[in-house]
Short mmCIF file of C-alpha atoms in Angstrom, two decimals:
data_model
loop_
_atom_site.label_atom_id
_atom_site.label_comp_id
_atom_site.label_asym_id
_atom_site.label_seq_id
_atom_site.Cartn_x
_atom_site.Cartn_y
_atom_site.Cartn_z
CA UNK Q 43 5.52 -3.39 14.33
CA UNK Q 44 4.78 -4.70 10.84
CA UNK Q 45 3.09 -8.05 10.23
CA UNK Q 46 5.66 -8.96 7.56
CA UNK Q 47 9.36 -8.76 8.44
CA UNK Q 48 11.96 -7.19 6.16
CA UNK Q 49 15.56 -6.11 6.80
CA UNK Q 50 15.74 -2.34 7.33
CA UNK Q 51 18.48 -1.88 4.75
CA UNK Q 52 20.59 -3.62 2.13
CA UNK Q 53 23.40 -2.23 0.00
CA UNK Q 54 25.49 -3.22 -2.95
CA UNK Q 55 27.86 -1.87 -5.56
CA UNK Q 56 26.66 -1.15 -9.08
CA UNK Q 57 26.29 -4.35 -11.03
CA UNK Q 58 25.96 -6.54 -7.95
CA UNK Q 59 22.97 -8.66 -6.90
CA UNK Q 60 21.03 -7.87 -3.75
CA UNK Q 61 18.12 -9.69 -2.19
CA UNK Q 62 15.44 -8.58 0.25
CA UNK Q 63 13.61 -11.12 2.37
CA UNK Q 64 10.02 -10.88 3.54
CA UNK Q 65 8.89 -13.22 6.31
CA UNK Q 66 5.23 -13.74 7.13
CA UNK Q 67 3.16 -16.39 8.87
CA UNK Q 68 0.51 -19.03 8.39
CA UNK Q 69 -2.22 -16.38 8.28
CA UNK Q 70 -0.83 -14.55 5.25
CA UNK Q 71 1.93 -15.88 2.96
CA UNK Q 72 1.70 -19.35 4.49
CA UNK Q 73 -2.07 -19.35 3.91
CA UNK Q 74 -1.47 -19.19 0.18
CA UNK Q 75 -1.68 -15.45 -0.40
CA UNK Q 76 0.88 -14.14 -2.84
CA UNK Q 77 3.73 -11.77 -2.05
CA UNK Q 78 3.85 -8.46 -3.89
CA UNK Q 79 6.60 -5.86 -3.95
CA UNK Q 80 6.51 -2.07 -4.25
CA UNK Q 81 9.22 0.47 -5.03
CA UNK Q 82 8.96 3.90 -3.46
CA UNK Q 83 11.07 6.95 -4.16
CA UNK Q 84 11.17 9.86 -1.73
CA UNK Q 85 8.05 11.97 -1.99
CA UNK Q 86 6.26 9.60 -4.38
CA UNK Q 87 3.54 7.01 -4.04
CA UNK Q 88 4.59 3.35 -3.99
CA UNK Q 89 4.65 1.65 -7.37
CA UNK Q 90 3.83 -2.02 -7.93
CA UNK Q 91 7.10 -3.73 -8.86
CA UNK Q 92 6.36 -7.46 -8.58
CA UNK Q 93 2.92 -9.08 -8.25
CA UNK Q 94 1.86 -12.65 -7.69
CA UNK Q 95 5.25 -13.61 -6.20
CA UNK Q 96 7.23 -13.37 -9.43
CA UNK Q 97 5.42 -11.36 -12.11
CA UNK Q 98 6.52 -7.97 -13.42
CA UNK Q 99 4.04 -5.34 -14.59
CA UNK Q 100 4.69 -3.89 -18.01
CA UNK Q 101 7.67 -1.55 -17.96
CA UNK Q 102 9.48 -3.06 -14.98
CA UNK Q 103 13.03 -4.11 -15.94
CA UNK Q 104 13.80 -7.83 -15.85
CA UNK Q 105 16.62 -7.26 -13.37
CA UNK Q 106 13.87 -7.30 -10.74
CA UNK Q 107 12.59 -10.76 -9.81
CA UNK Q 108 10.63 -12.33 -7.00
CA UNK Q 109 10.18 -15.71 -5.39
CA UNK Q 110 8.11 -17.29 -2.64
CA UNK Q 111 8.48 -20.36 -0.47
CA UNK Q 112 6.52 -21.39 2.58
CA UNK Q 113 5.85 -18.33 4.73
CA UNK Q 114 8.45 -16.11 3.04
CA UNK Q 115 9.07 -14.18 -0.11
CA UNK Q 116 12.13 -12.60 -1.63
CA UNK Q 117 12.96 -9.80 -4.05
CA UNK Q 118 16.19 -9.89 -6.05
CA UNK Q 119 17.77 -7.06 -7.96
CA UNK Q 120 20.49 -8.22 -10.33
CA UNK Q 121 22.83 -5.80 -12.04
CA UNK Q 122 22.14 -3.13 -9.43
CA UNK Q 123 21.95 0.40 -10.83
CA UNK Q 124 22.11 3.81 -9.17
CA UNK Q 125 18.48 4.45 -10.12
CA UNK Q 126 17.42 1.43 -8.01
CA UNK Q 127 18.18 3.33 -4.81
CA UNK Q 128 14.77 3.48 -3.14
CA UNK Q 129 12.61 1.94 -0.44
CA UNK Q 130 11.06 -1.46 -1.13
CA UNK Q 131 7.99 -2.91 0.60
CA UNK Q 132 6.55 -6.39 0.51
CA UNK Q 133 2.81 -6.92 0.86
CA UNK Q 134 0.41 -9.81 1.22
CA UNK Q 135 -3.14 -10.42 2.42
CA UNK Q 136 -3.93 -11.69 5.89
CA UNK Q 137 -6.84 -14.02 6.46
CA UNK Q 138 -7.04 -13.26 10.20
CA UNK Q 139 -7.08 -9.51 9.61
CA UNK Q 140 -9.16 -9.72 6.43
CA UNK Q 141 -6.89 -7.02 5.13
CA UNK Q 142 -3.62 -6.00 3.54
CA UNK Q 143 -0.37 -6.44 5.45
CA UNK Q 144 2.98 -4.83 4.71
CA UNK Q 145 6.60 -5.32 5.61
CA UNK Q 146 8.37 -2.50 7.37
CA UNK Q 147 10.28 -1.55 4.25
CA UNK Q 148 13.90 -1.97 3.13
CA UNK Q 149 16.11 0.88 2.01
CA UNK Q 150 18.37 -0.12 -0.87
CA UNK Q 151 21.59 1.85 -1.11
CA UNK Q 152 23.86 1.71 -4.14
CA UNK Q 153 27.44 2.15 -2.96
CA UNK V 300 -6.15 4.02 -18.02
CA UNK V 301 -7.14 3.87 -14.37
CA UNK V 302 -6.50 6.95 -12.27
CA UNK V 303 -7.19 7.61 -8.61
CA UNK V 304 -7.43 11.24 -7.55
CA UNK V 305 -7.76 12.14 -3.90
CA UNK V 306 -8.49 15.34 -2.00
CA UNK V 307 -9.23 16.62 1.48
CA UNK V 308 -8.03 18.91 4.25
CA UNK V 309 -4.31 18.81 4.90
CA UNK V 310 -4.11 20.55 8.27
CA UNK V 311 -6.15 19.59 11.30
CA UNK V 312 -6.19 20.39 15.00
CA UNK V 313 -6.20 17.64 17.63
CA UNK V 314 -9.67 16.14 18.23
CA UNK V 315 -10.92 17.18 14.77
CA UNK V 316 -12.11 14.75 12.10
CA UNK V 317 -9.96 13.79 9.12
CA UNK V 318 -11.95 13.55 5.90
CA UNK V 319 -10.56 12.46 2.52
CA UNK V 320 -12.19 11.40 -0.74
CA UNK V 321 -10.80 9.38 -3.64
CA UNK V 322 -12.31 9.42 -7.13
CA UNK V 323 -11.75 6.55 -9.56
CA UNK V 324 -11.47 7.33 -13.27
CA UNK V 325 -11.37 4.58 -15.88
CA UNK V 326 -11.92 0.88 -15.37
CA UNK V 327 -14.68 -0.84 -13.45
CA UNK V 328 -15.71 0.10 -9.94
CA UNK V 329 -16.86 -3.45 -9.18
CA UNK V 330 -14.62 -6.44 -8.53
CA UNK V 331 -12.24 -4.54 -6.29
CA UNK V 332 -11.66 -3.50 -2.75
CA UNK V 333 -11.03 0.26 -2.53
CA UNK V 334 -8.40 0.81 0.10
CA UNK V 335 -6.92 3.48 2.34
CA UNK V 336 -3.28 3.32 3.43
CA UNK V 337 -1.16 5.80 5.34
CA UNK V 338 2.54 6.45 5.85
CA UNK V 339 3.78 8.55 8.79
CA UNK V 340 6.81 10.72 7.96
CA UNK V 341 9.92 8.57 7.63
CA UNK V 342 8.05 5.36 8.39
CA UNK V 343 6.42 2.43 6.64
CA UNK V 344 3.02 1.75 5.11
CA UNK V 345 -0.04 1.00 7.25
CA UNK V 346 -3.30 -0.43 5.90
CA UNK V 347 -6.28 1.43 7.34
CA UNK V 348 -9.23 -0.30 5.75
CA UNK V 349 -11.11 -1.13 2.58
CA UNK V 350 -14.55 -1.10 1.03
CA UNK V 351 -16.28 -2.84 -1.87
CA UNK V 352 -18.86 -1.24 -4.19
CA UNK V 353 -21.49 -3.11 -2.18
CA UNK V 354 -20.43 -1.25 0.96
CA UNK V 355 -18.75 -4.24 2.62
CA UNK V 356 -15.91 -2.95 4.77
CA UNK V 357 -12.89 -4.26 6.66
CA UNK V 358 -10.92 -2.09 9.07
CA UNK V 359 -7.55 -2.29 10.77
CA UNK V 360 -8.34 -3.25 14.39
CA UNK V 361 -5.91 -0.63 15.66
CA UNK V 362 -8.13 2.17 14.30
CA UNK V 363 -11.50 0.44 14.06
CA UNK V 364 -13.17 2.57 16.72
CA UNK V 365 -12.26 5.85 14.98
CA UNK V 366 -12.45 5.05 11.28
CA UNK V 367 -15.27 5.00 8.74
CA UNK V 368 -14.94 4.22 5.05
CA UNK V 369 -17.88 4.88 2.76
CA UNK V 370 -18.60 4.58 -0.95
CA UNK V 371 -20.62 6.55 -3.49
CA UNK V 372 -21.08 4.26 -6.47
CA UNK V 373 -22.95 6.94 -8.45
CA UNK V 374 -19.75 8.99 -8.55
CA UNK V 375 -17.17 6.15 -8.40
CA UNK V 376 -15.80 7.65 -5.21
CA UNK V 377 -14.95 6.40 -1.76
CA UNK V 378 -14.14 8.31 1.39
CA UNK V 379 -12.24 8.04 4.67
CA UNK V 380 -13.13 9.61 7.99
CA UNK V 381 -10.95 9.35 11.10
CA UNK V 382 -12.40 10.81 14.27
CA UNK V 383 -10.57 12.46 17.17
CA UNK V 384 -7.23 12.84 15.43
CA UNK V 385 -3.96 13.33 17.31
CA UNK V 386 -0.41 14.10 16.22
CA UNK V 387 0.08 10.35 15.75
CA UNK V 388 -2.33 10.53 12.79
CA UNK V 389 0.03 12.84 10.90
CA UNK V 390 0.89 10.97 7.71
CA UNK V 391 0.62 10.83 3.95
CA UNK V 392 -2.69 9.16 3.18
CA UNK V 393 -3.07 7.12 0.00
CA UNK V 394 -6.06 5.55 -1.68
CA UNK V 395 -5.46 2.44 -3.78
CA UNK V 396 -7.22 -0.30 -5.74
CA UNK V 397 -7.08 -3.91 -4.54
CA UNK V 398 -8.24 -6.52 -7.07
CA UNK V 399 -10.17 -9.32 -5.36
CA UNK V 400 -8.33 -12.03 -7.27
CA UNK V 401 -4.73 -10.83 -7.09
CA UNK V 402 -4.80 -9.01 -3.71
CA UNK V 403 -2.16 -6.51 -4.77
CA UNK V 404 -2.45 -2.73 -4.87
CA UNK V 405 -2.18 -2.03 -8.56
CA UNK V 406 -3.21 1.63 -8.75
CA UNK V 407 -2.56 4.35 -6.20
CA UNK V 408 -3.67 7.91 -5.64
CA UNK V 409 -1.10 10.66 -5.46
CA UNK V 410 -1.16 10.84 -1.67
CA UNK V 411 -2.12 13.71 0.63
CA UNK V 412 -0.08 14.86 3.61
CA UNK V 413 -2.35 15.37 6.58
CA UNK V 414 -0.75 17.22 9.48
CA UNK V 415 -2.32 17.32 12.94
CA UNK V 416 -1.02 20.20 15.01
CA UNK V 417 -2.37 22.68 17.49
#
């Protein structure tokens, strides 16, 4: 069982907006550690998509955005495209574990 | 341009020792935790542990008794050993860089599938 909680799957039609929640606790997100998001295609390593709650690395389209409040974070994809179909993982740091924690992953399906 | 390149044995028998190494090219070796993560087939990501250039380590409690992470600063490399493997250790193993300030995994190795089977 993952330390951070994500929905197993979300889906949407092309052009729609989808959001993925990531719920943590007072020992990770609630302790002030940022939420980060990764995109993973089948057979590939995860790629950093959003860092520091709401920042995009160079090259990441602006249809991807993040937010954080309290013990939770959220990833939004606006203007959903077929190429966005992938698995998405949230990640934070846990002060009790002194290590990285992940969500269980969310599969995004474009209908 | 930072690159992480990893290698090691991909097929093990139960009770053997898993051994992987990750080399870091480009960028500084200090100021980061160097991290190992694994992903069983069809499942999510699991943090295994991390090490600094100084040798300071943190391990996932679920594997702490079987895992050792070491560093060779002369070669900008770090390594993972997992003792007494079972089929449950079958996974893709990744190395990654964790900046101490941002706490995100900004660079990843290519991943190695390690299969444990008799």
